[in-house]
Coordinates of C-alpha atoms and ligand atoms in Angstrom, one line a residue:
Chain L
M34 CA -24.7 -7.9 -18.8
I35 CA -21.1 -9.2 -18.8
T36 CA -21.1 -9.1 -14.9
A37 CA -24.3 -10.9 -14.7
F38 CA -23.0 -13.6 -17.1
S39 CA -19.8 -13.9 -15.1
F40 CA -21.6 -14.2 -11.8
A41 CA -23.8 -17.0 -13.3
A42 CA -20.7 -18.8 -14.8
L43 CA -19.0 -18.5 -11.4
A44 CA -22.1 -19.8 -9.6
A45 CA -22.2 -22.7 -11.9
V46 CA -18.6 -23.6 -11.5
F47 CA -18.9 -23.5 -7.6
A48 CA -22.2 -25.6 -7.9
A49 CA -20.3 -28.3 -10.0
L50 CA -17.4 -28.2 -7.5
A51 CA -19.8 -28.5 -4.6
A52 CA -21.4 -31.5 -6.4
A53 CA -18.2 -33.2 -7.4
P54 CA -17.9 -35.4 -4.3
F55 CA -21.1 -37.2 -5.2
F56 CA -19.4 -38.4 -8.4
L57 CA -15.8 -38.9 -7.3
G58 CA -14.0 -41.6 -5.3
T59 CA -11.8 -40.9 -2.3
Y60 CA -8.7 -40.2 -4.4
G61 CA -10.8 -37.6 -6.5
I62 CA -12.1 -35.7 -3.4
G63 CA -8.6 -35.7 -1.8
F64 CA -7.3 -34.2 -5.0
L65 CA -9.8 -31.5 -5.2
L66 CA -9.5 -30.8 -1.5
G67 CA -5.7 -30.1 -2.0
L68 CA -6.5 -28.0 -5.1
V69 CA -9.2 -25.8 -3.3
G70 CA -6.8 -25.6 -0.2
Y71 CA -4.1 -24.2 -2.3
V72 CA -6.2 -21.8 -4.3
T73 CA -7.5 -20.4 -0.9
L74 CA -4.1 -20.2 0.5
A75 CA -2.7 -18.4 -2.6
S76 CA -5.7 -16.2 -2.7
A77 CA -5.6 -15.3 1.0
W78 CA -1.8 -14.8 0.8
A79 CA -2.3 -12.4 -2.2
L80 CA -4.9 -10.4 -0.3
F81 CA -2.0 -8.9 1.8
S82 CA 1.0 -9.6 -0.1
G83 CA -0.3 -8.5 -3.6
P84 CA -1.2 -4.9 -2.9
T85 CA 1.5 -4.2 -0.3
R86 CA 4.3 -6.2 -2.0
Y87 CA 5.4 -7.5 1.3
V88 CA 6.6 -11.0 0.6
S89 CA 5.3 -13.2 3.5
L90 CA 6.7 -16.6 4.3
A91 CA 4.7 -16.8 7.5
T92 CA 1.8 -18.8 5.7
V93 CA 2.8 -22.0 7.3
A94 CA 3.0 -20.6 10.7
F95 CA -0.7 -19.7 10.6
F96 CA -1.7 -22.9 8.8
G97 CA 0.0 -25.0 11.3
I98 CA -1.4 -22.9 14.1
G99 CA -4.9 -23.7 12.8
A100 CA -4.1 -27.5 12.4
Y101 CA -2.7 -27.7 15.8
T102 CA -5.6 -26.0 17.4
V103 CA -7.9 -28.6 16.0
A104 CA -5.7 -31.4 17.0
V105 CA -5.6 -30.1 20.7
L106 CA -9.3 -29.2 20.8
Y107 CA -11.4 -31.5 18.6
E108 CA -12.4 -33.9 21.3
T109 CA -13.4 -31.0 23.9
L110 CA -15.3 -28.6 21.7
P111 CA -17.9 -28.8 19.0
S112 CA -16.1 -28.5 15.6
W113 CA -17.6 -25.1 14.7
L114 CA -16.4 -23.7 17.9
V115 CA -12.9 -25.3 17.4
L116 CA -12.7 -23.3 14.1
V117 CA -13.7 -20.0 15.9
V118 CA -11.0 -20.6 18.5
A119 CA -8.6 -21.3 15.7
A120 CA -9.5 -18.1 14.0
L121 CA -9.2 -16.0 17.1
I122 CA -5.8 -17.4 17.9
G123 CA -4.8 -16.8 14.3
L124 CA -6.1 -13.2 14.6
F125 CA -4.1 -12.7 17.9
V126 CA -0.9 -13.9 16.4
A127 CA -1.3 -11.8 13.4
L128 CA -1.9 -8.7 15.3
L129 CA 1.0 -9.3 17.5
V130 CA 3.3 -10.0 14.4
G131 CA 1.8 -7.2 12.4
L132 CA 2.1 -4.5 15.0
S133 CA 5.9 -5.5 15.5
T134 CA 6.9 -6.1 12.0
L135 CA 4.9 -4.1 9.4
R136 CA 7.5 -1.2 9.9
L137 CA 10.2 -3.7 8.6
A138 CA 10.8 -3.4 4.8
G139 CA 11.7 -5.5 2.0
V140 CA 13.9 -8.6 2.8
Y141 CA 13.8 -8.0 6.6
F142 CA 10.1 -8.7 6.5
V143 CA 10.7 -11.7 4.3
I144 CA 13.4 -13.0 6.7
F145 CA 11.3 -12.1 9.8
T146 CA 8.3 -14.2 8.6
F147 CA 10.3 -17.1 7.7
G148 CA 11.9 -17.1 11.1
L149 CA 8.6 -16.8 12.7
A150 CA 7.5 -20.1 11.1
E151 CA 10.3 -22.0 12.2
L152 CA 10.1 -20.4 15.8
I153 CA 6.5 -21.5 16.2
R154 CA 7.4 -24.9 14.9
Q155 CA 10.2 -25.3 17.3
L156 CA 8.0 -24.0 20.2
V157 CA 5.3 -26.4 19.4
T158 CA 7.8 -29.4 19.1
W159 CA 9.4 -28.3 22.6
Y160 CA 6.1 -28.1 24.2
E161 CA 5.0 -31.5 22.7
V162 CA 8.2 -33.3 23.8
N163 CA 8.6 -31.6 27.1
V164 CA 5.2 -31.0 28.5
T165 CA 2.8 -33.2 26.7
G166 CA 5.6 -36.0 26.3
T167 CA 4.6 -36.9 22.7
L168 CA 5.7 -35.6 19.2
G169 CA 2.6 -36.3 17.3
R170 CA -1.3 -36.4 17.8
Y171 CA -3.9 -38.6 16.4
L172 CA -6.9 -37.0 14.9
F173 CA -10.1 -39.0 14.4
V174 CA -13.1 -37.2 13.3
D175 CA -16.6 -38.7 12.6
Y176 CA -17.0 -37.0 9.3
G177 CA -15.5 -37.9 5.9
P178 CA -13.3 -36.0 3.5
E179 CA -16.2 -34.6 1.6
V180 CA -17.4 -32.5 4.5
V181 CA -13.8 -31.2 4.9
Y182 CA -13.9 -30.4 1.2
W183 CA -17.3 -28.5 1.5
K184 CA -16.0 -26.4 4.4
L185 CA -12.8 -25.6 2.4
L186 CA -14.9 -24.8 -0.9
A187 CA -17.0 -22.3 1.3
L188 CA -13.9 -20.6 2.7
C189 CA -12.5 -20.3 -0.8
A190 CA -15.7 -18.6 -1.9
V191 CA -15.7 -16.3 1.0
T192 CA -12.1 -15.5 0.4
L193 CA -12.7 -14.6 -3.2
A194 CA -15.8 -12.6 -2.2
I195 CA -13.7 -10.5 0.2
G196 CA -11.1 -10.0 -2.5
Y197 CA -13.9 -8.8 -4.9
F198 CA -15.6 -6.5 -2.5
I199 CA -12.3 -4.9 -1.5
K200 CA -11.5 -4.2 -5.1
R201 CA -14.9 -2.7 -5.8
S202 CA -14.9 -0.4 -2.8
R203 CA -12.8 2.5 -2.1
W204 CA -10.3 0.2 -0.1
G205 CA -9.3 -1.4 -3.6
L206 CA -8.0 2.3 -4.5
A207 CA -6.4 2.4 -1.0
L208 CA -4.5 -0.9 -1.7
K209 CA -3.1 0.4 -5.0
M210 CA -2.1 3.6 -3.3
I211 CA -0.1 1.6 -0.6
G212 CA 1.5 -0.5 -3.3
D213 CA 2.5 2.7 -5.4
D214 CA 3.8 5.0 -2.6
E215 CA 3.0 4.8 1.1
V216 CA 4.2 8.3 1.8
V217 CA 1.8 9.7 -0.9
A218 CA -1.0 7.5 0.4
E219 CA -0.4 8.8 3.8
H220 CA -0.4 12.4 2.8
C221 CA -3.8 11.7 1.0
G222 CA -5.2 10.9 4.4
L223 CA -5.0 7.2 4.3
P224 CA -4.0 5.4 7.6
T225 CA -1.6 3.1 5.9
A226 CA -0.4 1.3 8.9
R227 CA -4.0 0.3 10.1
V228 CA -4.9 -0.8 6.6
K229 CA -2.0 -3.1 6.4
L230 CA -2.6 -4.5 9.7
A231 CA -6.2 -5.1 8.9
L232 CA -5.1 -6.8 5.6
F233 CA -2.4 -8.9 7.2
A234 CA -4.9 -10.0 9.9
A235 CA -7.6 -10.9 7.4
S236 CA -5.3 -12.9 5.3
S237 CA -3.7 -14.6 8.4
V238 CA -7.2 -15.6 9.8
I239 CA -8.2 -17.2 6.4
I240 CA -4.8 -19.1 6.3
T241 CA -5.4 -20.3 9.9
L242 CA -8.8 -21.6 8.9
V243 CA -7.3 -23.4 5.9
G244 CA -5.1 -25.2 8.3
A245 CA -7.8 -25.9 10.7
I246 CA -10.4 -27.1 8.3
Q247 CA -7.9 -29.5 6.5
A248 CA -6.4 -30.8 9.7
P249 CA -8.5 -34.0 10.0
R250 CA -7.3 -35.1 6.6
W251 CA -4.0 -36.3 8.1
T252 CA -5.3 -38.2 10.9
Y253 CA -1.7 -38.0 12.4
I254 CA -0.3 -34.4 13.0
E255 CA 3.2 -33.5 14.0
P256 CA 5.0 -30.2 13.7
T257 CA 7.1 -31.3 10.7
I258 CA 3.8 -32.0 8.7
V259 CA 1.9 -29.0 9.4
F260 CA 4.7 -26.5 9.7
N261 CA 6.5 -27.8 6.6
P262 CA 8.1 -24.6 4.9
T263 CA 7.2 -26.0 1.6
I264 CA 3.6 -24.9 2.0
S265 CA 4.8 -21.3 2.3
F266 CA 6.9 -21.5 -0.7
L267 CA 4.1 -23.2 -2.8
T268 CA 1.6 -20.6 -1.8
L269 CA 4.0 -17.9 -2.8
I270 CA 5.0 -19.1 -6.2
M271 CA 1.4 -20.0 -7.1
A272 CA 0.2 -16.5 -6.3
L273 CA 3.2 -14.8 -8.1
L274 CA 2.8 -17.2 -11.1
G275 CA -0.8 -15.9 -11.6
G276 CA -0.2 -12.4 -10.5
A277 CA -0.6 -11.4 -6.9
G278 CA -2.1 -8.0 -7.7
R279 CA -5.1 -9.5 -9.2
L280 CA -8.3 -11.0 -8.0
W281 CA -8.0 -14.2 -10.1
G282 CA -4.3 -14.2 -10.3
P283 CA -3.6 -16.7 -7.5
V284 CA -6.4 -18.9 -8.9
V285 CA -4.8 -18.9 -12.3
G286 CA -1.4 -19.8 -10.8
A287 CA -2.7 -22.3 -8.2
V288 CA -4.5 -24.6 -10.5
P289 CA -1.7 -25.6 -13.0
L290 CA 1.0 -25.5 -10.4
F291 CA -1.1 -27.9 -8.0
L292 CA -1.4 -30.2 -10.9
L293 CA 2.3 -30.1 -11.8
F294 CA 3.2 -30.7 -8.2
E295 CA 1.0 -33.6 -7.9
W296 CA 2.5 -35.1 -10.8
L297 CA 6.0 -34.2 -9.8
S298 CA 5.5 -35.7 -6.4
A299 CA 4.3 -38.9 -7.8
N300 CA 6.9 -39.4 -10.5
F301 CA 9.9 -37.6 -9.2
P302 CA 9.7 -37.7 -5.4
D303 CA 13.5 -37.3 -5.0
H304 CA 13.9 -34.4 -7.3
Y305 CA 10.7 -32.5 -6.3
S306 CA 12.3 -29.7 -4.3
I307 CA 15.1 -29.0 -6.9
I308 CA 12.4 -28.7 -9.6
L309 CA 10.4 -26.5 -7.2
G310 CA 13.4 -24.2 -6.7
L311 CA 14.2 -23.9 -10.5
L312 CA 10.5 -23.3 -11.3
F313 CA 10.6 -20.5 -8.5
I314 CA 13.5 -18.9 -10.1
A315 CA 12.0 -19.0 -13.5
I316 CA 8.8 -17.4 -12.6
V317 CA 10.4 -14.5 -10.8
F318 CA 12.7 -13.9 -13.8
V319 CA 10.2 -14.4 -16.6
L320 CA 7.0 -13.3 -15.3
P321 CA 7.6 -10.7 -12.5
N322 CA 4.1 -9.6 -12.7
G323 CA 2.5 -13.0 -13.1
V324 CA 0.7 -14.5 -16.1
L325 CA -2.3 -12.0 -15.9
G326 CA 0.1 -9.1 -15.6
F327 CA 2.0 -10.4 -18.7
F328 CA -1.0 -10.5 -20.7
E329 CA -2.3 -7.3 -19.6
E330 CA 1.2 -5.6 -20.4
H331 CA 1.2 -7.0 -23.9
W332 CA -2.5 -6.0 -24.5
N333 CA -1.6 -2.5 -23.2
R334 CA 1.5 -2.4 -25.4
L335 CA -0.5 -3.5 -28.5
R336 CA -3.2 -0.9 -27.9
A337 CA -0.6 1.8 -27.2
R338 CA 1.1 1.0 -30.5
G339 CA -2.2 1.4 -32.3
S340 CA -2.8 4.8 -30.7
A341 CA 0.6 6.0 -31.1
G342 CA 0.2 5.3 -34.9
R343 CA -2.9 7.4 -34.7
T344 CA -1.2 10.4 -33.2
E345 CA 1.7 10.2 -35.7
L346 CA -0.9 10.5 -38.4
S347 CA -2.6 13.5 -37.1
Q348 CA 0.7 15.2 -36.6
D349 CA 1.5 14.6 -40.1
R350 CA -1.8 16.0 -41.1
E351 CA -1.2 19.2 -39.0
A352 CA 2.4 19.6 -40.4
G353 CA 1.1 19.2 -44.1
Chain O
M135 CA -6.9 37.8 12.3
E136 CA -6.7 34.4 13.9
T137 CA -3.5 32.4 14.0
L138 CA -3.7 29.1 11.9
L139 CA -0.3 27.7 12.1
D140 CA 1.9 28.0 15.0
V141 CA 5.5 26.7 14.8
R142 CA 7.3 26.7 18.1
K143 CA 11.0 25.9 18.5
L144 CA 10.9 23.3 15.8
T145 CA 14.1 21.4 15.5
K146 CA 15.5 18.6 13.5
R147 CA 18.7 16.6 13.9
F148 CA 20.2 14.2 11.3
G149 CA 23.0 12.6 13.3
G150 CA 25.3 15.5 14.0
L151 CA 23.7 17.8 11.7
T152 CA 21.0 20.3 12.9
A153 CA 19.0 20.7 9.8
V154 CA 16.3 22.9 11.6
N155 CA 17.3 24.7 14.6
D156 CA 14.7 26.2 17.0
L157 CA 12.6 27.5 14.3
S158 CA 9.6 29.6 15.4
F159 CA 6.9 31.4 13.4
S160 CA 3.3 31.7 12.8
L161 CA 0.8 32.1 9.9
R162 CA -2.5 33.9 10.2
Q163 CA -5.6 32.6 8.7
G164 CA -5.5 33.4 4.9
E165 CA -2.1 34.6 4.8
V166 CA 0.5 33.7 1.9
A167 CA 3.9 33.6 3.2
A168 CA 7.2 32.6 1.7
L169 CA 9.9 30.4 3.4
L170 CA 13.2 31.4 1.9
G171 CA 16.7 30.5 2.4
P172 CA 19.8 29.3 0.5
N173 CA 20.1 25.5 -0.5
G174 CA 20.3 23.4 2.4
S175 CA 19.0 25.8 4.9
G176 CA 16.3 23.5 6.1
K177 CA 13.1 24.6 4.3
T178 CA 12.0 21.3 3.0
T179 CA 12.9 19.6 6.3
A180 CA 10.7 22.2 8.2
L181 CA 7.8 21.3 5.7
N182 CA 8.4 17.8 6.2
M183 CA 7.9 18.0 10.0
I184 CA 4.7 20.2 9.6
S185 CA 3.2 17.7 7.3
G186 CA 4.1 14.7 9.4
F187 CA 6.4 13.1 6.8
Q188 CA 9.3 13.3 9.2
P189 CA 9.3 13.1 13.2
V190 CA 10.6 16.1 15.0
S191 CA 13.5 16.2 17.2
G192 CA 12.2 19.0 19.3
G193 CA 9.5 21.8 19.3
T194 CA 5.6 21.8 18.4
V195 CA 3.5 22.5 15.6
L196 CA -0.1 23.6 16.2
L197 CA -2.9 24.1 13.6
D198 CA -5.9 26.0 15.0
G199 CA -4.4 25.5 18.4
K200 CA -4.4 21.5 17.8
R201 CA -1.1 19.8 18.3
L202 CA 0.1 18.2 15.1
T203 CA 3.6 17.0 16.3
G204 CA 3.7 13.4 17.0
R205 CA 0.7 12.6 14.9
P206 CA 0.9 10.5 11.6
A207 CA 0.7 12.1 8.3
H208 CA -2.9 11.0 7.6
W209 CA -4.0 12.7 10.7
I210 CA -2.3 15.9 9.8
S211 CA -3.9 15.6 6.4
H212 CA -7.2 15.3 8.0
A213 CA -6.6 18.2 10.3
G214 CA -6.1 20.4 7.1
V215 CA -2.7 20.4 6.0
A216 CA -1.8 19.4 2.3
R217 CA 1.6 19.7 0.5
T218 CA 3.5 19.2 -2.6
F219 CA 6.9 17.5 -2.7
Q220 CA 10.1 19.2 -4.0
L221 CA 10.8 16.2 -6.1
V222 CA 7.3 15.4 -7.5
R223 CA 5.7 12.3 -6.0
V224 CA 2.8 10.7 -8.0
L225 CA 1.2 7.2 -7.7
P226 CA 2.9 5.9 -10.9
S227 CA 0.6 2.9 -11.6
L228 CA -2.5 4.9 -11.4
N229 CA -3.9 7.2 -14.1
V230 CA -4.4 11.0 -13.5
E231 CA -8.0 10.7 -12.3
D232 CA -7.2 8.0 -9.8
N233 CA -4.3 10.0 -8.4
I234 CA -6.6 12.8 -7.5
L235 CA -9.5 10.5 -6.6
A236 CA -7.1 8.9 -4.0
A237 CA -7.0 12.2 -2.1
V238 CA -10.7 12.9 -2.5
M239 CA -11.9 9.4 -1.2
F240 CA -9.6 9.4 1.9
R241 CA -9.9 13.0 3.0
K242 CA -11.8 13.6 6.3
K243 CA -15.2 13.8 4.8
P244 CA -15.2 11.7 1.6
P245 CA -18.1 12.2 -0.8
A246 CA -20.1 9.3 -2.8
K247 CA -18.0 8.1 -5.7
E248 CA -20.0 9.9 -8.5
T249 CA -19.6 13.2 -6.8
A250 CA -16.1 12.6 -6.2
K251 CA -15.4 11.9 -9.9
E252 CA -17.1 15.3 -10.8
E253 CA -14.9 17.0 -8.3
V254 CA -11.8 15.6 -9.8
Q255 CA -12.7 16.8 -13.1
R256 CA -13.2 20.4 -11.8
L257 CA -9.8 20.0 -10.0
L258 CA -8.0 18.9 -13.1
E259 CA -9.6 22.0 -14.9
E260 CA -8.4 24.3 -12.2
V261 CA -4.8 23.1 -12.6
G262 CA -4.8 22.8 -16.4
L263 CA -5.1 19.1 -16.9
A264 CA -8.7 19.1 -18.3
G265 CA -9.3 16.0 -20.5
R266 CA -6.1 14.2 -19.2
S267 CA -8.0 11.8 -16.8
N268 CA -7.0 8.6 -18.5
E269 CA -3.3 9.3 -18.9
N270 CA -0.8 7.2 -16.9
A271 CA 0.7 9.6 -14.1
A272 CA 4.1 8.1 -14.6
S273 CA 4.2 9.2 -18.3
L274 CA 3.3 12.9 -17.7
T275 CA 5.9 15.5 -18.3
Y276 CA 7.5 16.9 -15.1
I277 CA 5.5 20.0 -15.3
D278 CA 2.1 18.1 -15.5
Q279 CA 3.1 16.0 -12.7
K280 CA 3.6 19.0 -10.6
R281 CA 0.1 20.3 -11.7
M282 CA -1.5 16.9 -10.9
E283 CA 0.4 17.0 -7.4
L284 CA -1.2 20.3 -6.7
A285 CA -4.7 18.9 -7.7
R286 CA -4.1 16.1 -5.3
A287 CA -3.3 18.5 -2.5
L288 CA -6.4 20.7 -3.2
A289 CA -8.4 17.4 -3.2
S290 CA -7.9 17.0 0.5
Q291 CA -9.5 20.4 1.1
P292 CA -6.7 21.9 3.1
K293 CA -6.8 25.0 5.4
L294 CA -3.0 25.2 4.9
L295 CA -1.2 24.3 1.7
L296 CA 2.7 23.8 1.8
L297 CA 4.3 24.2 -1.7
D298 CA 7.9 23.1 -2.0
E299 CA 9.3 24.9 -5.0
W300 CA 6.2 24.2 -6.9
L301 CA 7.0 27.0 -9.5
A302 CA 10.6 25.8 -10.2
G303 CA 11.2 24.7 -13.7
L304 CA 8.2 26.5 -15.2
N305 CA 8.8 28.8 -18.4
P306 CA 7.9 32.6 -18.2
S307 CA 4.3 31.9 -19.4
E308 CA 3.7 28.8 -17.3
L309 CA 5.1 30.9 -14.4
S310 CA 2.4 33.6 -14.7
I311 CA -0.3 31.0 -15.0
G312 CA 1.1 29.3 -11.9
I313 CA 1.3 32.6 -9.9
G314 CA -2.4 33.4 -10.9
L315 CA -3.5 29.8 -9.8
I316 CA -1.8 30.2 -6.4
S317 CA -3.4 33.6 -5.7
N318 CA -6.8 32.3 -6.8
L319 CA -6.4 29.5 -4.1
N320 CA -5.5 32.1 -1.6
E321 CA -8.4 34.3 -2.6
K322 CA -10.6 31.1 -1.8
G323 CA -9.2 31.3 1.8
I324 CA -6.6 28.8 1.7
T325 CA -3.6 29.7 3.8
I326 CA -0.4 29.1 1.9
L327 CA 3.4 28.6 2.7
L328 CA 5.5 28.8 -0.1
V329 CA 9.2 27.6 -0.4
E330 CA 10.4 29.3 -3.4
H331 CA 13.6 30.4 -5.2
V332 CA 11.8 32.3 -8.0
M333 CA 11.9 36.0 -6.8
D334 CA 9.4 37.3 -9.1
A335 CA 6.8 35.0 -7.7
I336 CA 7.7 35.7 -4.2
R337 CA 7.4 39.4 -4.8
A338 CA 4.1 38.9 -6.8
L339 CA 2.4 36.5 -4.1
C340 CA 3.9 36.9 -0.6
P341 CA 3.6 40.1 1.3
R342 CA 5.5 38.3 4.1
A343 CA 8.7 36.2 4.1
V344 CA 10.4 34.1 6.7
V345 CA 14.1 33.5 5.9
M346 CA 16.2 30.6 7.2
N347 CA 19.9 30.0 7.0
A348 CA 21.8 27.0 8.2
G349 CA 18.5 25.7 10.0
R350 CA 17.8 29.0 11.9
K351 CA 15.4 31.8 11.3
I352 CA 17.4 34.9 10.4
A353 CA 14.6 37.3 9.3
D354 CA 10.8 37.5 9.5
G355 CA 8.6 40.4 8.0
A356 CA 7.6 42.4 5.0
T357 CA 9.1 40.8 1.9
A358 CA 10.7 43.9 0.5
E359 CA 12.3 44.7 3.8
V360 CA 13.4 41.3 4.5
L361 CA 15.1 41.0 1.2
R362 CA 17.1 44.1 1.8
D363 CA 18.2 42.8 5.3
P364 CA 22.1 42.8 5.3
E365 CA 21.9 39.3 7.1
V366 CA 19.7 37.9 4.5
V367 CA 21.7 39.3 1.7
R368 CA 24.9 37.9 3.1
A369 CA 23.4 34.5 3.6
Y370 CA 22.3 34.3 -0.1
L371 CA 25.7 35.6 -1.3
G372 CA 27.3 32.9 0.7
G373 CA 25.0 30.3 -0.8
A374 CA 24.3 29.1 -4.4
H375 CA 21.5 31.6 -5.0
A376 CA 21.9 35.2 -5.6
V377 CA 18.9 37.4 -4.7
A378 CA 18.0 39.0 -8.2
Ligands
ATP36 N1 16.9 12.7 5.4 C1 18.2 13.3 5.6 N2 19.1 12.7 6.1 C2 20.2 13.5 6.5 N3 20.5 14.7 6.1 C3 19.4 15.4 5.6 C4 18.2 14.7 5.3 N4 17.4 15.6 4.7 C5 18.0 16.7 4.7 N5 19.2 16.6 5.2 C6 20.2 17.8 5.3 O1 19.6 18.7 6.0 C7 19.9 20.0 5.4 C8 18.7 20.8 5.1 O2 18.0 20.2 3.9 P1 16.7 20.6 3.3 O3 16.5 19.6 2.3 O4 15.7 21.0 4.4 O5 17.1 22.1 2.8 P2 16.3 23.0 1.9 O6 16.4 24.3 2.4 O7 15.0 22.4 1.3 O8 17.5 23.2 0.4 P3 17.0 23.2 -1.0 O9 16.7 24.6 -1.3 O10 18.2 22.7 -1.7 O11 15.9 22.3 -1.4 C9 20.8 19.7 4.4 O12 22.3 19.9 4.8 C10 20.5 18.4 4.0 O13 21.6 17.7 3.4
MG37 MG1 14.1 21.9 -0.4

């Protein structure tokens, strides 16, 4: 009953979001588009980094790859085919990166992924300046922002559905095993390297598609815009705030932070990155398991206190 | 009887230290054997290489004639090797049931989820953890964690079970239960290699013993004879453990 009800509620929310462009102006659509974009990015990021606890800063590498693929190909191929090509390029890079780095642990992985994003940005810049002879590209599509928004909303729904089905299947257990102890997981018969690679690839392809779908929004694209490391950091702290290990965690984190960032960048454009940094530190220190983890912990502690009280009572009775 | 495990010239080097040096022995199908040796003689390292936890520096391991060396641990688990760890390893954020379910659901031929859960209950009963499904694995006592680890190893339906000091730290009554449990497993046809310092258990369970010292095999044969072997006695007296 409860699940049927939550499904209905969820369907209603998505239907309302899908209908929103008919009632909103350009600003409203742009706002929702950004919001859904970050919800999708954070959820896709958490798909891999939540269970494995590998902190990836490669988000913007894939995002930028998606955006650039569209900028280069949008005049020559139909738009659906451009998305397919972008996804394939994202997949190829993800497999390449995954195979060479998923053996790196902890901080090495963080640094590598950050370096990767910078490297790809430099490569694209070099290519554009030396081979194409331009730095930026113009991107004029024949559809409006509401179409971009609907595509993104669909991708968001698919991302959450993937997360949901993984959680429900035995692969949900597999992810918890990997997060807990990879050695034990391997000895239980789980091919951990393959599972991690598959997750990283899925997550990266979704992120690539977010970049590809959102690209037309800028009309002018250059490396500093679509490979801006702030995108990686925002995605990361949104997922961490909500709780990267939970299906709804990234959504819970992305919505309030997106609102906050919109407000900050409008009102304090000069101090924006300082506030971002402080917030980042605060989240890591105060809510290491995210908001959802925080509530779950407190709820468990309350319940544990209740049941501990009961066992004490029964022991008293036995003693007496 | 047929050979199940065949270890040939197994070697492990850690920098300048050779922890396991040219170790060869084999186990027949259905056998229970002890792998003995003083502290630091390389017993755990040998198990680590057999189970695929650590790569070998040299030599080969065959199970049923199939080569295990060079394969990842999950492949070796699917081939039929399960183990417990000397320092217990559990999946700390999962409850007891899920710790065992993990090994049931990812073994070579996993059953449907409902059947799997029934099987987990049977395994928990077998190791003495009936009714403890919902407890957090990390909050179990050390001994209960060891039981859970054994259930997890059994959940993968092994042909060969490697136990690394699984009986260490048990009190006398727990010890006799543990010995009974292991001999039951053997009666069901599981071949067992037991690394152990508890001599009573070795005498009760293992007709055969392989003894290592400083990475090398120094004796292999009937347990009673092996324990009288002067070289074995010398190795043990030189080490921290005296043979009782
Ligand atoms: N990962 C490692 N790196 C370096 N040296 C190691 C490593 N693992 C084990 N050793 C060394 O290899 C030798 C054999 O260790 P091992 O743990 O196999 O002995 P053991 O026979 O199991 O001893 P114990 O009875 O104390 O468990 C020891 O000298 C140990 O210090
Ligand atoms: Mg040992």
